[in-house]
């Protein structure tokens, strides 16, 4: 009698979690957010050197953001079938050129033109990078992947903007933009070398599959609702944050030297908030969003009411950073869950457009408030917008829950029948 040894069955290959690739996306996001937000830290220096008001320098954020709003969707459509890897490297090269042009621009008008040039690439960047992690990991790992990539944005507030501000105060604002141009060029080389290439066309061309069990399919309607919420929140955020340097320096009476370390503390708090979201709230983005907005309302109320009391104002400023740190991850994770796979890039473009409508609109609202009512009024305008944003979130969640309950009841009735 012969026996046959059992043939070992190899376990299915488990794809390792792509930490290196996600870190490369985080590097790209770090550079992008630093470029976008650096005028907020350099605002007084740029105003004095260019001979324009601080509100006009603040509008550089608006110009950058509104360029994204106008161009992102058509540019994403035009680049829809281009390789995602090459597109990320290409837009980073444009960011480097834009920063160099800003550094050498002799007039305010040419600075604006250089920011428009950078803004053209910005919308494409976020549409591509926003969806890139969804091509690297399965859906159940999206929350962790998004938290890692958006860690680059938090690091921009921790290191990028504060160090850029400190460099500007030491050597001038042009040195900051020149240094950024070199760093972005280096970042483009790292991304080219280490970011995995993906086949995004497989998702673009794939037919939509209905969920098992008759569940609701992801839809563009859910993306639109999320974009509205995102836009409202960002209008409030950048109404105040765009003009945070003069507020901390003059209205809070802390002086120019305190701006850079306070921005650093804000960024550290934001990184902690992002880590908390990744560890605890990433699977419950609706709850996380309500908690984040509630904490921000408390922080801004304290900061606006007691700007001259450092023991209140400084912790309130840190709480603001903590509360807002995980917000982009909560919003983007939710967007990637509700957007059909075949339109993730387009949904990311809509999301980017809403984000930048908020950024640009907030900077514009802040400029109007600054010129008409002064710095003291800006946090209270933000507070009002936050209350509106929270109301929209609560109402939309209630409507979604009611619709889900009705759908469940109908499914149970069909099963009983």
Short mmCIF file of C-alpha atoms in Angstrom, two decimals:
data_model
loop_
_atom_site.label_atom_id
_atom_site.label_comp_id
_atom_site.label_asym_id
_atom_site.label_seq_id
_atom_site.Cartn_x
_atom_site.Cartn_y
_atom_site.Cartn_z
CA UNK A 1 0.00 0.00 0.00
CA UNK A 2 1.39 3.30 -0.97
CA UNK A 3 0.53 6.62 0.49
CA UNK A 4 0.68 9.87 -1.25
CA UNK A 5 2.03 12.77 0.70
CA UNK A 6 -0.42 15.62 0.85
CA UNK A 7 0.40 18.40 -1.54
CA UNK A 8 0.97 21.60 0.41
CA UNK A 9 -1.49 24.30 -0.51
CA UNK A 10 0.14 27.67 -0.72
CA UNK A 11 -1.68 30.45 1.08
CA UNK A 12 -2.98 33.24 -1.08
CA UNK A 13 -0.46 36.01 -1.50
CA UNK A 14 -1.11 38.91 0.81
CA UNK A 15 -0.11 42.22 -0.69
CA UNK A 16 2.02 44.12 1.82
CA UNK A 17 0.73 47.48 2.96
CA UNK A 18 2.40 50.07 0.67
CA UNK A 19 3.99 52.28 3.33
CA UNK A 20 6.73 53.63 1.05
CA UNK A 21 4.35 54.58 -1.74
CA UNK A 22 1.94 56.27 0.67
CA UNK A 23 4.86 58.14 2.25
CA UNK A 24 5.81 59.43 -1.20
CA UNK A 25 2.27 60.73 -1.62
CA UNK A 26 2.64 62.34 1.82
CA UNK A 27 5.87 64.04 0.67
CA UNK A 28 4.09 65.41 -2.39
CA UNK A 29 1.18 66.68 -0.27
CA UNK A 30 3.60 68.26 2.24
CA UNK A 31 5.24 70.29 -0.51
CA UNK A 32 1.93 71.22 -2.10
CA UNK A 33 0.28 72.43 1.11
CA UNK A 34 3.39 74.37 2.12
CA UNK A 35 3.40 76.19 -1.22
CA UNK A 36 -0.31 76.96 -0.96
CA UNK A 37 -0.29 78.18 2.63
CA UNK A 38 3.10 79.89 2.97
CA UNK A 39 1.72 83.39 2.16
CA UNK A 40 -0.25 83.25 5.43
CA UNK A 41 2.99 83.19 7.43
CA UNK A 42 4.82 85.68 5.20
CA UNK A 43 1.91 88.07 4.79
CA UNK A 44 3.39 91.11 6.62
CA UNK A 45 6.79 90.68 4.93
CA UNK A 46 5.32 90.37 1.44
CA UNK A 47 3.03 93.32 2.05
CA UNK A 48 5.90 95.60 3.04
CA UNK A 49 8.24 94.49 0.23
CA UNK A 50 5.67 94.57 -2.59
CA UNK A 51 4.10 97.82 -1.40
CA UNK A 52 0.53 96.51 -1.19
CA UNK A 53 -1.92 96.02 1.66
CA UNK A 54 -2.01 92.87 3.75
CA UNK A 55 -5.49 92.13 2.43
CA UNK A 56 -4.12 92.07 -1.13
CA UNK A 57 -1.37 89.66 -0.13
CA UNK A 58 -4.02 87.54 1.57
CA UNK A 59 -5.86 87.45 -1.73
CA UNK A 60 -2.93 85.50 -3.21
CA UNK A 61 -4.50 82.52 -1.45
CA UNK A 62 -7.82 83.38 -3.12
CA UNK A 63 -6.19 83.69 -6.56
CA UNK A 64 -4.47 80.34 -6.14
CA UNK A 65 -7.64 78.64 -4.94
CA UNK A 66 -9.99 80.17 -7.52
CA UNK A 67 -7.61 79.15 -10.31
CA UNK A 68 -8.12 75.60 -9.06
CA UNK A 69 -11.89 76.06 -8.96
CA UNK A 70 -12.07 77.25 -12.57
CA UNK A 71 -9.58 74.83 -14.12
CA UNK A 72 -9.47 71.61 -12.09
CA UNK A 73 -12.46 69.77 -13.57
CA UNK A 74 -11.66 70.45 -17.26
CA UNK A 75 -7.95 69.72 -16.72
CA UNK A 76 -8.77 66.47 -14.92
CA UNK A 77 -11.03 65.50 -17.83
CA UNK A 78 -8.24 66.27 -20.32
CA UNK A 79 -5.72 64.20 -18.36
CA UNK A 80 -8.17 61.42 -17.52
CA UNK A 81 -6.29 58.70 -19.39
CA UNK A 82 -2.72 59.82 -18.69
CA UNK A 83 -0.58 57.66 -16.36
CA UNK A 84 -1.15 58.79 -12.78
CA UNK A 85 2.52 58.39 -11.80
CA UNK A 86 3.80 60.64 -14.57
CA UNK A 87 1.07 63.18 -13.83
CA UNK A 88 2.07 63.49 -10.15
CA UNK A 89 5.72 64.04 -11.11
CA UNK A 90 4.73 66.55 -13.79
CA UNK A 91 2.61 68.72 -11.52
CA UNK A 92 5.39 68.74 -8.90
CA UNK A 93 7.73 70.10 -11.58
CA UNK A 94 5.22 72.86 -12.30
CA UNK A 95 5.04 73.68 -8.56
CA UNK A 96 8.83 74.05 -8.50
CA UNK A 97 8.76 76.41 -11.49
CA UNK A 98 5.89 78.42 -9.98
CA UNK A 99 7.72 78.87 -6.67
CA UNK A 100 10.87 80.00 -8.47
CA UNK A 101 8.87 82.54 -10.49
CA UNK A 102 7.28 83.85 -7.28
CA UNK A 103 10.73 84.23 -5.70
CA UNK A 104 12.06 86.40 -8.53
CA UNK A 105 8.85 88.31 -9.41
CA UNK A 106 9.59 92.04 -9.01
CA UNK A 107 5.97 93.22 -8.70
CA UNK A 108 2.73 92.14 -7.04
CA UNK A 109 1.10 91.56 -10.43
CA UNK A 110 3.83 89.09 -11.46
CA UNK A 111 3.54 87.33 -8.10
CA UNK A 112 -0.18 86.89 -8.85
CA UNK A 113 0.68 85.48 -12.29
CA UNK A 114 3.11 82.98 -10.78
CA UNK A 115 0.45 81.84 -8.32
CA UNK A 116 -2.05 81.36 -11.15
CA UNK A 117 0.54 79.18 -12.91
CA UNK A 118 0.89 77.04 -9.80
CA UNK A 119 -2.87 76.92 -9.32
CA UNK A 120 -3.30 75.34 -12.77
CA UNK A 121 -1.39 72.29 -11.54
CA UNK A 122 -2.89 72.30 -8.06
CA UNK A 123 -6.34 71.07 -9.05
CA UNK A 124 -4.93 68.22 -11.13
CA UNK A 125 -2.58 67.32 -8.28
CA UNK A 126 -5.34 66.90 -5.70
CA UNK A 127 -7.65 65.05 -8.07
CA UNK A 128 -4.91 62.53 -8.84
CA UNK A 129 -3.36 62.25 -5.37
CA UNK A 130 -6.77 62.18 -3.69
CA UNK A 131 -7.64 58.98 -5.55
CA UNK A 132 -4.15 57.46 -5.75
CA UNK A 133 -4.28 55.69 -2.39
CA UNK A 134 -7.51 53.96 -3.46
CA UNK A 135 -5.51 52.26 -6.25
CA UNK A 136 -2.83 51.10 -3.79
CA UNK A 137 -4.98 49.55 -1.03
CA UNK A 138 -8.29 47.69 -0.74
CA UNK A 139 -11.34 49.63 0.40
CA UNK A 140 -11.18 48.41 4.01
CA UNK A 141 -7.70 49.98 4.37
CA UNK A 142 -8.63 53.36 2.90
CA UNK A 143 -8.94 55.12 6.26
CA UNK A 144 -5.40 54.21 7.29
CA UNK A 145 -3.98 54.97 3.84
CA UNK A 146 -5.63 58.40 3.65
CA UNK A 147 -4.45 59.26 7.17
CA UNK A 148 -0.86 58.48 6.16
CA UNK A 149 -0.94 60.48 2.95
CA UNK A 150 -2.66 63.46 4.54
CA UNK A 151 -0.04 63.33 7.27
CA UNK A 152 2.01 65.26 4.72
CA UNK A 153 -0.49 68.10 4.98
CA UNK A 154 -0.24 68.09 8.76
CA UNK A 155 3.55 68.08 8.50
CA UNK A 156 3.30 71.13 6.26
CA UNK A 157 1.62 73.00 9.11
CA UNK A 158 4.08 71.52 11.66
CA UNK A 159 7.27 72.21 9.70
CA UNK A 160 6.66 73.66 6.25
CA UNK A 161 4.79 76.86 7.06
CA UNK A 162 6.56 77.63 10.40
CA UNK A 163 10.06 76.98 9.02
CA UNK A 164 9.25 78.87 5.84
CA UNK A 165 8.00 81.76 7.98
CA UNK A 166 11.16 81.68 10.11
CA UNK A 167 13.36 81.60 7.00
CA UNK A 168 11.42 84.52 5.56
CA UNK A 169 11.88 86.56 8.73
CA UNK A 170 15.61 85.78 8.65
CA UNK A 171 16.46 86.11 4.94
CA UNK A 172 13.34 87.57 3.34
CA UNK A 173 10.22 86.03 1.87
CA UNK A 174 11.87 85.51 -1.54
CA UNK A 175 14.40 83.14 0.03
CA UNK A 176 11.51 81.02 1.31
CA UNK A 177 9.99 80.61 -2.16
CA UNK A 178 13.43 79.94 -3.67
CA UNK A 179 14.10 77.21 -1.10
CA UNK A 180 10.67 75.72 -1.79
CA UNK A 181 11.45 75.54 -5.50
CA UNK A 182 14.55 73.46 -4.78
CA UNK A 183 12.75 71.20 -2.29
CA UNK A 184 9.89 70.52 -4.71
CA UNK A 185 12.35 69.62 -7.48
CA UNK A 186 13.99 67.13 -5.10
CA UNK A 187 10.57 65.83 -4.06
CA UNK A 188 9.65 65.23 -7.71
CA UNK A 189 12.74 63.04 -8.12
CA UNK A 190 11.88 61.01 -4.99
CA UNK A 191 8.29 60.51 -6.13
CA UNK A 192 9.46 59.46 -9.60
CA UNK A 193 11.78 56.88 -8.06
CA UNK A 194 9.71 55.42 -5.21
CA UNK A 195 5.98 55.95 -5.89
CA UNK A 196 4.45 52.73 -7.33
CA UNK A 197 2.82 53.02 -10.72
CA UNK A 198 -0.89 52.17 -10.87
CA UNK A 199 -3.34 51.10 -13.55
CA UNK A 200 -6.12 53.60 -12.92
CA UNK A 201 -7.75 52.80 -16.27
CA UNK A 202 -8.87 49.42 -14.92
CA UNK A 203 -11.22 51.26 -12.56
CA UNK A 204 -12.16 53.92 -15.10
CA UNK A 205 -13.20 51.36 -17.72
CA UNK A 206 -14.77 48.81 -15.38
CA UNK A 207 -18.59 48.56 -15.35
CA UNK A 208 -20.28 49.51 -12.09
CA UNK A 209 -21.28 46.50 -10.01
CA UNK A 210 -24.36 46.65 -7.83
CA UNK A 211 -23.72 45.97 -4.15
CA UNK A 212 -24.70 42.59 -2.77
CA UNK A 213 -27.88 42.37 -0.81
CA UNK A 214 -29.58 45.24 -2.57
CA UNK A 215 -27.66 47.93 -0.72
CA UNK A 216 -27.47 51.44 -2.03
CA UNK A 217 -24.84 52.03 -4.67
CA UNK A 218 -22.30 54.80 -4.19
CA UNK A 219 -23.44 57.83 -6.17
CA UNK A 220 -22.41 61.25 -7.35
CA UNK A 221 -25.27 62.72 -5.29
CA UNK A 222 -23.51 61.74 -2.09
CA UNK A 223 -20.29 63.27 -3.41
CA UNK A 224 -22.08 66.55 -4.19
CA UNK A 225 -23.56 66.73 -0.68
CA UNK A 226 -20.14 66.09 0.85
CA UNK A 227 -18.62 68.78 -1.36
CA UNK A 228 -21.19 71.33 -0.15
CA UNK A 229 -20.34 70.53 3.47
CA UNK A 230 -16.63 70.74 2.68
CA UNK A 231 -16.98 74.13 0.98
CA UNK A 232 -18.91 75.66 3.88
CA UNK A 233 -16.37 74.43 6.45
CA UNK A 234 -13.39 75.67 4.45
CA UNK A 235 -14.89 79.12 3.90
CA UNK A 236 -14.96 79.56 7.66
CA UNK A 237 -11.51 78.08 8.23
CA UNK A 238 -9.73 80.34 5.76
CA UNK A 239 -11.68 83.45 6.62
CA UNK A 240 -9.61 83.40 9.81
CA UNK A 241 -6.51 81.29 9.11
CA UNK A 242 -5.44 83.36 6.08
CA UNK A 243 -4.96 86.36 8.39
CA UNK A 244 -3.68 84.50 11.44
CA UNK A 245 -0.19 86.08 11.35
CA UNK A 246 -1.37 89.69 11.88
CA UNK A 247 -4.04 88.50 14.35
CA UNK A 248 -1.50 86.73 16.57
CA UNK A 249 1.06 89.49 16.20
CA UNK A 250 -1.12 92.55 16.72
CA UNK A 251 -4.59 91.66 17.96
CA UNK A 252 -3.34 89.08 20.45
CA UNK A 253 -0.32 91.29 21.19
CA UNK A 254 2.18 88.41 20.91
CA UNK A 255 4.54 90.08 18.40
CA UNK A 256 6.00 88.93 15.09
CA UNK A 257 8.55 86.63 16.75
CA UNK A 258 5.78 84.52 18.27
CA UNK A 259 4.04 83.75 14.96
CA UNK A 260 6.41 81.01 13.76
CA UNK A 261 6.48 78.99 17.04
CA UNK A 262 2.72 79.33 17.41
CA UNK A 263 2.18 78.04 13.86
CA UNK A 264 4.52 75.18 14.76
CA UNK A 265 2.40 74.38 17.83
CA UNK A 266 -0.75 74.57 15.68
CA UNK A 267 0.78 72.09 13.26
CA UNK A 268 1.85 69.71 16.05
CA UNK A 269 -1.70 69.80 17.43
CA UNK A 270 -3.05 69.10 13.94
CA UNK A 271 -0.76 66.08 13.58
CA UNK A 272 -2.04 64.74 16.90
CA UNK A 273 -5.62 65.27 15.69
CA UNK A 274 -4.87 63.40 12.46
CA UNK A 275 -3.31 60.50 14.38
CA UNK A 276 -6.38 60.35 16.63
CA UNK A 277 -8.63 60.19 13.59
CA UNK A 278 -6.53 57.44 12.03
CA UNK A 279 -6.60 55.39 15.23
CA UNK A 280 -10.15 55.95 16.48
CA UNK A 281 -12.45 58.00 14.25
CA UNK A 282 -11.43 56.90 10.73
CA UNK A 283 -14.14 54.23 10.73
CA UNK A 284 -16.78 56.71 11.98
CA UNK A 285 -16.25 59.85 9.87
CA UNK A 286 -19.70 61.28 10.65
CA UNK A 287 -19.12 61.22 14.41
CA UNK A 288 -15.60 62.51 13.91
CA UNK A 289 -16.86 65.42 11.84
CA UNK A 290 -19.35 66.53 14.51
CA UNK A 291 -16.71 66.22 17.26
CA UNK A 292 -14.20 68.19 15.19
CA UNK A 293 -16.62 71.01 14.44
CA UNK A 294 -17.84 71.21 18.05
CA UNK A 295 -14.28 71.49 19.38
CA UNK A 296 -13.44 74.12 16.77
CA UNK A 297 -16.45 76.21 17.76
CA UNK A 298 -15.26 76.16 21.37
CA UNK A 299 -11.68 77.06 20.38
CA UNK A 300 -12.65 79.99 18.14
CA UNK A 301 -15.13 81.34 20.68
CA UNK A 302 -12.36 81.44 23.32
CA UNK A 303 -9.77 82.86 20.93
CA UNK A 304 -12.11 85.58 19.72
CA UNK A 305 -13.35 86.52 23.19
CA UNK A 306 -9.97 86.51 24.96
CA UNK A 307 -7.23 87.29 22.41
CA UNK A 308 -5.23 89.38 24.92
CA UNK A 309 -5.22 86.65 27.59
CA UNK A 310 -2.34 84.32 26.64
CA UNK A 311 -3.33 81.55 29.08
CA UNK A 312 -6.65 81.31 27.22
CA UNK A 313 -5.70 82.34 23.67
CA UNK A 314 -2.69 80.05 23.22
CA UNK A 315 -4.43 76.82 24.39
CA UNK A 316 -7.48 77.80 22.32
CA UNK A 317 -5.24 78.19 19.26
CA UNK A 318 -3.75 74.72 19.91
CA UNK A 319 -7.25 73.24 20.35
CA UNK A 320 -8.19 74.73 16.99
CA UNK A 321 -5.25 72.91 15.38
CA UNK A 322 -6.12 69.68 17.18
CA UNK A 323 -9.77 69.79 16.09
CA UNK A 324 -9.04 70.64 12.46
CA UNK A 325 -6.06 68.30 12.07
CA UNK A 326 -8.08 65.23 11.16
CA UNK A 327 -10.82 67.01 9.24
CA UNK A 328 -9.40 66.58 5.71
CA UNK A 329 -8.85 62.85 6.36
CA UNK A 330 -12.43 62.44 7.61
CA UNK A 331 -13.83 64.24 4.57
CA UNK A 332 -11.64 62.50 2.00
CA UNK A 333 -12.15 59.02 3.44
CA UNK A 334 -15.89 59.58 3.29
CA UNK A 335 -15.61 60.80 -0.30
CA UNK A 336 -13.63 57.72 -1.42
CA UNK A 337 -16.22 55.46 0.22
CA UNK A 338 -19.25 57.07 -1.43
CA UNK A 339 -17.74 57.72 -4.89
CA UNK A 340 -18.14 54.92 -7.46
CA UNK A 341 -14.71 53.47 -8.34
CA UNK A 342 -14.95 54.47 -11.99
CA UNK A 343 -15.33 58.17 -11.16
CA UNK A 344 -12.94 58.48 -8.22
CA UNK A 345 -10.66 60.92 -10.05
CA UNK A 346 -13.65 63.03 -11.09
CA UNK A 347 -15.08 62.91 -7.57
CA UNK A 348 -11.68 63.95 -6.24
CA UNK A 349 -11.74 66.88 -8.67
CA UNK A 350 -15.17 67.95 -7.35
CA UNK A 351 -13.89 67.56 -3.80
CA UNK A 352 -10.79 69.64 -4.62
CA UNK A 353 -12.96 72.28 -6.25
CA UNK A 354 -15.17 72.52 -3.16
CA UNK A 355 -12.13 72.66 -0.89
CA UNK A 356 -10.62 75.50 -2.91
CA UNK A 357 -13.88 77.39 -3.24
CA UNK A 358 -13.82 77.36 0.54
CA UNK A 359 -10.16 78.39 0.76
CA UNK A 360 -10.46 81.16 -1.81
CA UNK A 361 -13.86 82.29 -0.60
CA UNK A 362 -12.66 82.33 2.98
CA UNK A 363 -9.59 84.40 2.12
CA UNK A 364 -11.85 86.82 0.22
CA UNK A 365 -14.35 87.08 3.07
CA UNK A 366 -11.46 87.62 5.47
CA UNK A 367 -10.06 90.41 3.31
CA UNK A 368 -13.45 92.16 3.23
CA UNK A 369 -13.87 91.82 7.00
CA UNK A 370 -10.30 93.01 7.60
CA UNK A 371 -10.78 96.16 5.52
CA UNK A 372 -14.28 96.95 6.82
CA UNK A 373 -14.43 95.74 10.43
CA UNK A 374 -10.81 95.02 11.36
CA UNK A 375 -8.91 92.01 12.70
CA UNK A 376 -10.99 91.83 15.87
CA UNK A 377 -14.12 90.82 13.96
CA UNK A 378 -12.63 87.98 11.90
CA UNK A 379 -12.89 85.14 14.48
CA UNK A 380 -16.56 85.97 15.11
CA UNK A 381 -17.34 85.75 11.40
CA UNK A 382 -15.63 82.36 11.42
CA UNK A 383 -17.68 81.33 14.44
CA UNK A 384 -20.93 82.10 12.63
CA UNK A 385 -19.85 80.09 9.59
CA UNK A 386 -18.89 77.15 11.81
CA UNK A 387 -22.37 77.11 13.34
CA UNK A 388 -23.88 77.00 9.84
CA UNK A 389 -21.50 74.17 8.85
CA UNK A 390 -22.40 72.13 11.91
CA UNK A 391 -26.10 72.62 11.21
CA UNK A 392 -25.64 71.40 7.62
CA UNK A 393 -23.75 68.33 8.85
CA UNK A 394 -26.38 67.44 11.45
CA UNK A 395 -29.31 67.94 9.07
CA UNK A 396 -27.66 65.94 6.27
CA UNK A 397 -26.81 63.10 8.68
CA UNK A 398 -30.39 63.04 9.95
CA UNK A 399 -31.78 62.88 6.40
CA UNK A 400 -29.31 60.13 5.45
CA UNK A 401 -30.20 58.09 8.53
CA UNK A 402 -33.91 58.48 7.82
CA UNK A 403 -33.46 57.37 4.21
CA UNK A 404 -31.38 54.37 5.33
CA UNK A 405 -34.08 53.38 7.84
CA UNK A 406 -36.77 53.54 5.17
CA UNK A 407 -34.63 51.43 2.82
CA UNK A 408 -34.05 48.85 5.56
CA UNK A 409 -37.76 48.71 6.36
CA UNK A 410 -38.63 48.12 2.70
CA UNK A 411 -35.99 45.38 2.47
CA UNK A 412 -37.40 43.67 5.58
CA UNK A 413 -40.93 43.88 4.17
CA UNK A 414 -39.84 42.25 0.91
CA UNK A 415 -38.04 39.52 2.85
CA UNK A 416 -41.13 38.84 5.02
CA UNK A 417 -43.33 38.70 1.95
#
